Coordinates of N, CA, C and O in Angstrom, one line a residue:
E1 N 0.9 -1.0 0.0 CA -0.3 0.3 -0.2 C 0.5 1.4 0.0 O 0.6 1.9 -0.9
M2 N 1.9 1.2 0.9 CA 3.1 2.3 1.1 C 3.5 3.0 -0.4 O 3.6 4.2 -0.8
Q3 N 3.8 1.9 -1.2 CA 4.4 1.9 -2.5 C 3.1 2.3 -3.2 O 3.8 3.7 -4.3
E4 N 2.6 2.2 -3.8 CA 1.5 3.1 -4.2 C 0.9 4.1 -4.0 O -0.1 4.7 -4.7
T5 N 0.6 4.1 -2.5 CA 0.1 5.5 -2.0 C 1.3 6.7 -1.9 O 1.4 8.1 -2.3
A6 N 3.0 6.3 -1.9 CA 3.4 7.2 -1.7 C 4.9 7.1 -2.7 O 4.8 8.1 -3.3
V7 N 5.6 5.8 -2.5 CA 7.0 5.8 -3.4 C 6.4 6.0 -4.9 O 7.7 6.9 -5.4
H8 N 5.5 5.2 -5.4 CA 5.2 5.6 -6.6 C 4.7 6.9 -7.2 O 5.5 7.2 -8.5
P9 N 4.1 7.5 -6.7 CA 3.4 9.0 -7.0 C 4.8 9.9 -6.8 O 5.0 10.9 -7.5
A10 N 5.5 9.7 -5.8 CA 6.8 10.3 -5.8 C 7.5 10.5 -6.6 O 8.4 11.1 -7.2
I11 N 7.9 8.9 -7.4 CA 8.9 9.2 -8.4 C 7.9 8.9 -9.9 O 8.8 9.8 -10.9
Y12 N 6.7 8.7 -10.4 CA 5.8 8.7 -11.5 C 5.2 10.0 -11.7 O 4.9 10.2 -12.9
H13 N 4.4 10.5 -10.8 CA 3.7 11.5 -10.8 C 3.9 12.5 -12.2 O 5.0 13.4 -12.2
P14 N 3.2 12.6 -13.4 CA 3.6 13.5 -14.1 C 4.2 14.7 -14.1 O 4.7 15.7 -14.6
E15 N 3.0 15.4 -12.4 CA 3.6 17.1 -12.4 C 5.1 17.1 -11.6 O 5.5 18.2 -11.2
H16 N 4.4 16.3 -10.0 CA 5.5 16.8 -9.0 C 7.0 15.1 -8.8 O 7.1 15.7 -8.0
G17 N 6.3 14.4 -9.6 CA 7.3 13.4 -9.7 C 8.8 13.3 -10.0 O 8.9 15.0 -10.6
L18 N 9.6 12.4 -9.5 CA 10.8 12.8 -9.3 C 11.6 12.4 -10.7 O 12.4 13.5 -11.5
K19 N 10.6 12.2 -11.5 CA 11.2 11.7 -13.0 C 10.5 13.0 -13.9 O 11.3 13.0 -15.2
A20 N 9.4 13.4 -13.8 CA 9.2 14.6 -14.5 C 9.4 15.5 -14.1 O 9.7 16.3 -14.9
N21 N 10.5 15.5 -13.1 CA 10.9 16.8 -12.3 C 12.7 16.7 -12.2 O 13.3 18.0 -12.7
G22 N 13.0 16.1 -12.8 CA 14.6 15.6 -13.2 C 15.2 15.8 -11.5 O 16.4 16.4 -11.5
G23 N 14.4 15.7 -10.5 CA 14.7 16.2 -9.2 C 14.1 16.3 -8.3 O 12.7 15.9 -8.7
A24 N 13.8 16.6 -7.1 CA 13.0 16.5 -5.9 C 11.9 17.7 -5.8 O 12.7 18.9 -5.7
T25 N 10.7 17.8 -5.9 CA 9.9 18.7 -5.0 C 8.6 18.5 -3.9 O 9.9 17.1 -3.4
A26 N 9.0 19.7 -3.0 CA 8.2 19.8 -2.3 C 7.2 18.2 -1.8 O 7.3 17.3 -1.1
V27 N 6.4 18.0 -3.0 CA 4.9 17.1 -3.1 C 6.1 15.7 -2.6 O 5.8 14.9 -2.0
S28 N 7.3 15.2 -3.7 CA 7.3 14.1 -3.6 C 8.6 14.0 -2.5 O 8.6 13.1 -2.1
T29 N 9.1 14.6 -1.8 CA 10.0 14.9 -1.4 C 9.0 14.5 0.1 O 9.4 13.4 0.7
N30 N 7.9 15.1 0.1 CA 6.8 14.5 1.4 C 6.4 13.5 1.5 O 6.3 13.0 2.3
L31 N 6.1 12.8 0.2 CA 5.3 11.8 0.5 C 6.3 10.7 0.7 O 6.3 9.4 1.3
L32 N 8.1 10.8 -0.3 CA 8.7 9.7 0.2 C 9.2 9.9 1.9 O 9.1 8.6 2.8
N33 N 8.5 10.9 2.7 CA 9.0 11.2 4.2 C 8.5 10.2 5.1 O 8.4 9.4 5.6
K34 N 6.8 10.5 4.3 CA 5.7 9.7 4.9 C 6.1 8.3 4.9 O 6.2 7.4 5.9
A35 N 6.7 7.9 3.6 CA 7.0 6.4 3.2 C 7.7 6.3 4.5 O 7.8 5.0 5.2
V36 N 8.8 6.5 4.8 CA 10.2 6.6 5.4 C 9.4 6.5 6.9 O 10.1 5.7 8.0
R37 N 8.6 7.4 7.1 CA 8.7 7.4 8.3 C 7.3 6.4 8.9 O 7.2 5.4 9.9
Q38 N 6.9 5.9 8.1 CA 5.8 4.4 8.3 C 6.7 3.5 8.4 O 6.4 1.9 8.9
L39 N 7.9 2.7 7.5 CA 8.7 2.3 7.8 C 10.2 2.3 9.0 O 9.5 1.3 9.6
T40 N 9.8 3.5 9.7 CA 10.9 3.2 11.1 C 9.1 2.5 11.9 O 9.9 2.2 13.6
D41 N 7.8 2.7 11.5 CA 7.3 1.6 13.3 C 7.3 0.6 12.7 O 6.7 0.2 13.9
F42 N 8.8 -0.3 12.0 CA 8.5 -1.4 12.2 C 10.1 -1.4 12.6 O 10.9 -2.4 12.7
E43 N 10.5 0.0 13.1 CA 11.9 0.0 13.9 C 13.1 -0.7 12.5 O 14.2 -1.7 13.8
I44 N 12.9 -0.2 11.6 CA 14.1 -0.4 10.9 C 15.1 0.8 10.8 O 15.1 2.1 12.1
D45 N 16.5 0.4 10.8 CA 17.4 1.6 10.9 C 18.4 1.7 9.5 O 18.9 2.4 9.9
T46 N 17.8 1.0 8.1 CA 18.8 0.9 7.1 C 17.9 0.9 6.1 O 16.9 0.1 6.2
I47 N 17.9 1.4 5.3 CA 17.1 1.7 3.7 C 18.0 1.9 2.7 O 19.0 2.4 2.7
V48 N 17.5 0.9 1.6 CA 18.1 0.6 0.5 C 17.6 1.5 -0.2 O 16.1 1.4 -0.5
L49 N 18.0 2.8 -1.2 CA 17.9 3.3 -2.4 C 17.6 2.3 -3.3 O 18.8 3.0 -4.6
G50 N 17.2 1.7 -3.7 CA 17.1 1.0 -4.9 C 16.8 1.6 -6.2 O 16.5 1.2 -7.8
C51 N 16.1 2.7 -6.5 CA 15.8 3.8 -7.4 C 16.9 4.5 -8.0 O 16.8 5.7 -6.4
T52 N 16.8 4.5 -9.1 CA 17.8 5.9 -8.8 C 17.5 7.1 -8.4 O 18.3 8.4 -8.1
E53 N 16.1 7.3 -8.6 CA 16.0 8.7 -8.3 C 15.6 9.0 -6.7 O 15.9 10.3 -6.4
L54 N 15.7 7.8 -5.7 CA 15.4 8.1 -4.8 C 16.4 8.8 -3.9 O 15.9 9.5 -2.9
P55 N 17.5 9.2 -4.3 CA 18.2 9.6 -3.4 C 18.8 11.6 -3.7 O 19.3 11.9 -3.1
L56 N 17.4 11.2 -4.8 CA 17.4 12.9 -4.9 C 16.8 13.6 -3.8 O 16.5 14.8 -4.0
A57 N 15.8 12.8 -3.3 CA 14.9 13.2 -2.2 C 14.7 12.8 -0.8 O 14.2 13.7 0.2
L58 N 15.6 12.0 -0.7 CA 16.0 11.3 0.7 C 17.5 11.3 0.8 O 18.8 11.0 0.2
N59 N 18.2 11.6 2.1 CA 19.7 11.8 2.5 C 19.8 11.7 4.2 O 18.4 12.1 4.9
Q60 N 21.3 11.4 3.9 CA 21.3 11.4 5.8 C 20.7 12.5 6.7 O 20.6 12.8 7.4
T61 N 20.8 14.1 6.2 CA 20.6 14.6 6.5 C 19.4 15.1 8.0 O 18.9 15.6 8.3
T62 N 18.0 14.2 6.3 CA 16.9 14.5 6.6 C 16.6 13.8 7.8 O 15.6 13.7 8.3
H63 N 17.1 12.4 7.8 CA 17.2 11.6 8.7 C 18.3 11.0 9.1 O 18.6 10.0 8.8
P64 N 19.0 11.7 10.8 CA 20.0 11.0 10.9 C 19.9 10.0 11.5 O 21.3 9.6 11.4
N65 N 18.9 9.3 12.4 CA 18.9 8.0 13.0 C 18.9 7.5 11.9 O 18.9 5.9 12.0
L66 N 18.6 7.2 10.5 CA 18.7 5.9 9.7 C 19.8 5.9 8.7 O 21.1 6.9 8.3
T67 N 19.9 4.7 8.5 CA 21.9 4.8 7.0 C 20.7 4.3 6.0 O 19.5 3.3 5.7
F68 N 20.9 5.3 5.1 CA 20.8 5.1 3.8 C 21.9 4.2 3.0 O 22.9 5.0 2.5
I69 N 21.4 3.4 2.0 CA 22.5 2.6 0.9 C 21.9 3.1 -0.3 O 20.9 2.5 -1.0
D70 N 22.8 4.0 -0.9 CA 22.1 3.8 -2.3 C 22.7 3.0 -3.4 O 24.2 3.0 -3.2
A71 N 22.1 2.4 -3.7 CA 22.7 1.3 -4.7 C 23.2 1.7 -5.9 O 24.3 0.7 -6.2
T72 N 22.9 2.6 -6.8 CA 24.0 3.6 -7.9 C 25.1 3.8 -7.0 O 25.6 3.5 -8.0
R73 N 25.2 4.1 -6.2 CA 26.7 4.9 -5.5 C 27.3 3.2 -5.4 O 28.5 3.1 -5.3
V74 N 26.7 2.5 -4.5 CA 27.2 1.0 -4.5 C 28.4 0.6 -5.8 O 29.0 -0.4 -5.6
L75 N 27.1 -0.1 -6.6 CA 27.3 -0.5 -7.9 C 28.9 0.9 -8.8 O 29.7 0.4 -9.2
A76 N 28.5 1.9 -8.7 CA 29.6 2.8 -9.1 C 30.9 2.5 -8.3 O 32.0 2.7 -9.1
R77 N 30.8 2.6 -7.3 CA 32.3 2.4 -6.4 C 32.7 1.0 -6.8 O 34.1 1.0 -6.7
A78 N 31.8 -0.5 -6.6 CA 32.4 -1.3 -6.9 C 32.8 -1.6 -8.2 O 34.3 -2.3 -9.5
L79 N 32.7 -0.2 -9.4 CA 33.3 -0.5 -11.0 C 34.8 0.4 -10.7 O 35.5 -0.2 -11.3
V80 N 34.9 1.1 -10.1 CA 36.0 1.8 -9.8 C 36.5 0.7 -9.1 O 37.9 0.9 -9.5
R81 N 36.5 0.3 -8.4 CA 37.3 -0.7 -7.7 C 38.1 -1.6 -8.5 O 38.7 -1.9 -8.6
A82 N 37.0 -2.5 -9.5 CA 37.2 -3.6 -9.7 C 38.0 -2.9 -11.4 O 39.0 -3.8 -12.0
S83 N 37.9 -1.9 -11.8 CA 39.0 -1.4 -12.9 C 39.9 -0.3 -12.7 O 41.0 -0.7 -13.3
S84 N 40.0 0.3 -11.3 CA 41.0 0.7 -10.9 C 41.1 1.2 -9.5 O 40.9 2.5 -9.2
T85 N 41.5 0.5 -8.8 CA 41.6 0.7 -7.5 C 41.9 2.0 -6.6 O 42.0 2.4 -6.0
A86 N 43.0 2.4 -7.4 CA 44.1 3.7 -6.7 C 43.0 4.5 -7.0 O 43.7 5.5 -6.3
K87 N 42.0 4.3 -8.1 CA 41.1 6.2 -8.3 C 39.9 5.8 -7.3 O 39.4 6.9 -7.1
L88 N 39.6 5.0 -6.8 CA 38.7 4.6 -5.1 C 38.8 5.6 -4.3 O 39.6 5.6 -3.7
K89 N 38.0 6.9 -4.1 CA 37.9 7.4 -3.2 C 37.1 7.0 -1.7 O 36.6 6.3 -1.8
P90 N 37.9 7.6 -1.0 CA 37.4 7.2 0.7 C 36.0 7.2 0.6 O 35.4 8.5 -0.4
L91 N 35.5 6.3 1.2 CA 34.0 6.6 1.6 C 33.4 8.1 2.3 O 33.5 7.8 3.3
T92 N 32.6 8.6 1.9 CA 32.0 9.2 2.6 C 30.6 9.4 2.7 O 29.6 9.7 1.6
L93 N 29.3 10.3 3.8 CA 28.5 10.3 3.9 C 27.3 11.3 3.2 O 28.4 12.4 3.7

């Protein structure tokens, strides 16, 4: 239900969605924050941002008690590590 009422509209809505705007809007950010609040009811401490647009609206500063894992960033770092370990910069949050 959360996926259908908050996450999908935050990403795909033709007026305020992340894809339509190329970035976060107040509406998309509010919808995703609502989803995060619902998830915290389950006492989670980590959220995987599996969609490439989600890091545009969610980050560690807005939810300091949670850990966000940006799947795209993880993949990019793995590719750099595999191709040229010397170029891999230290991880910063």
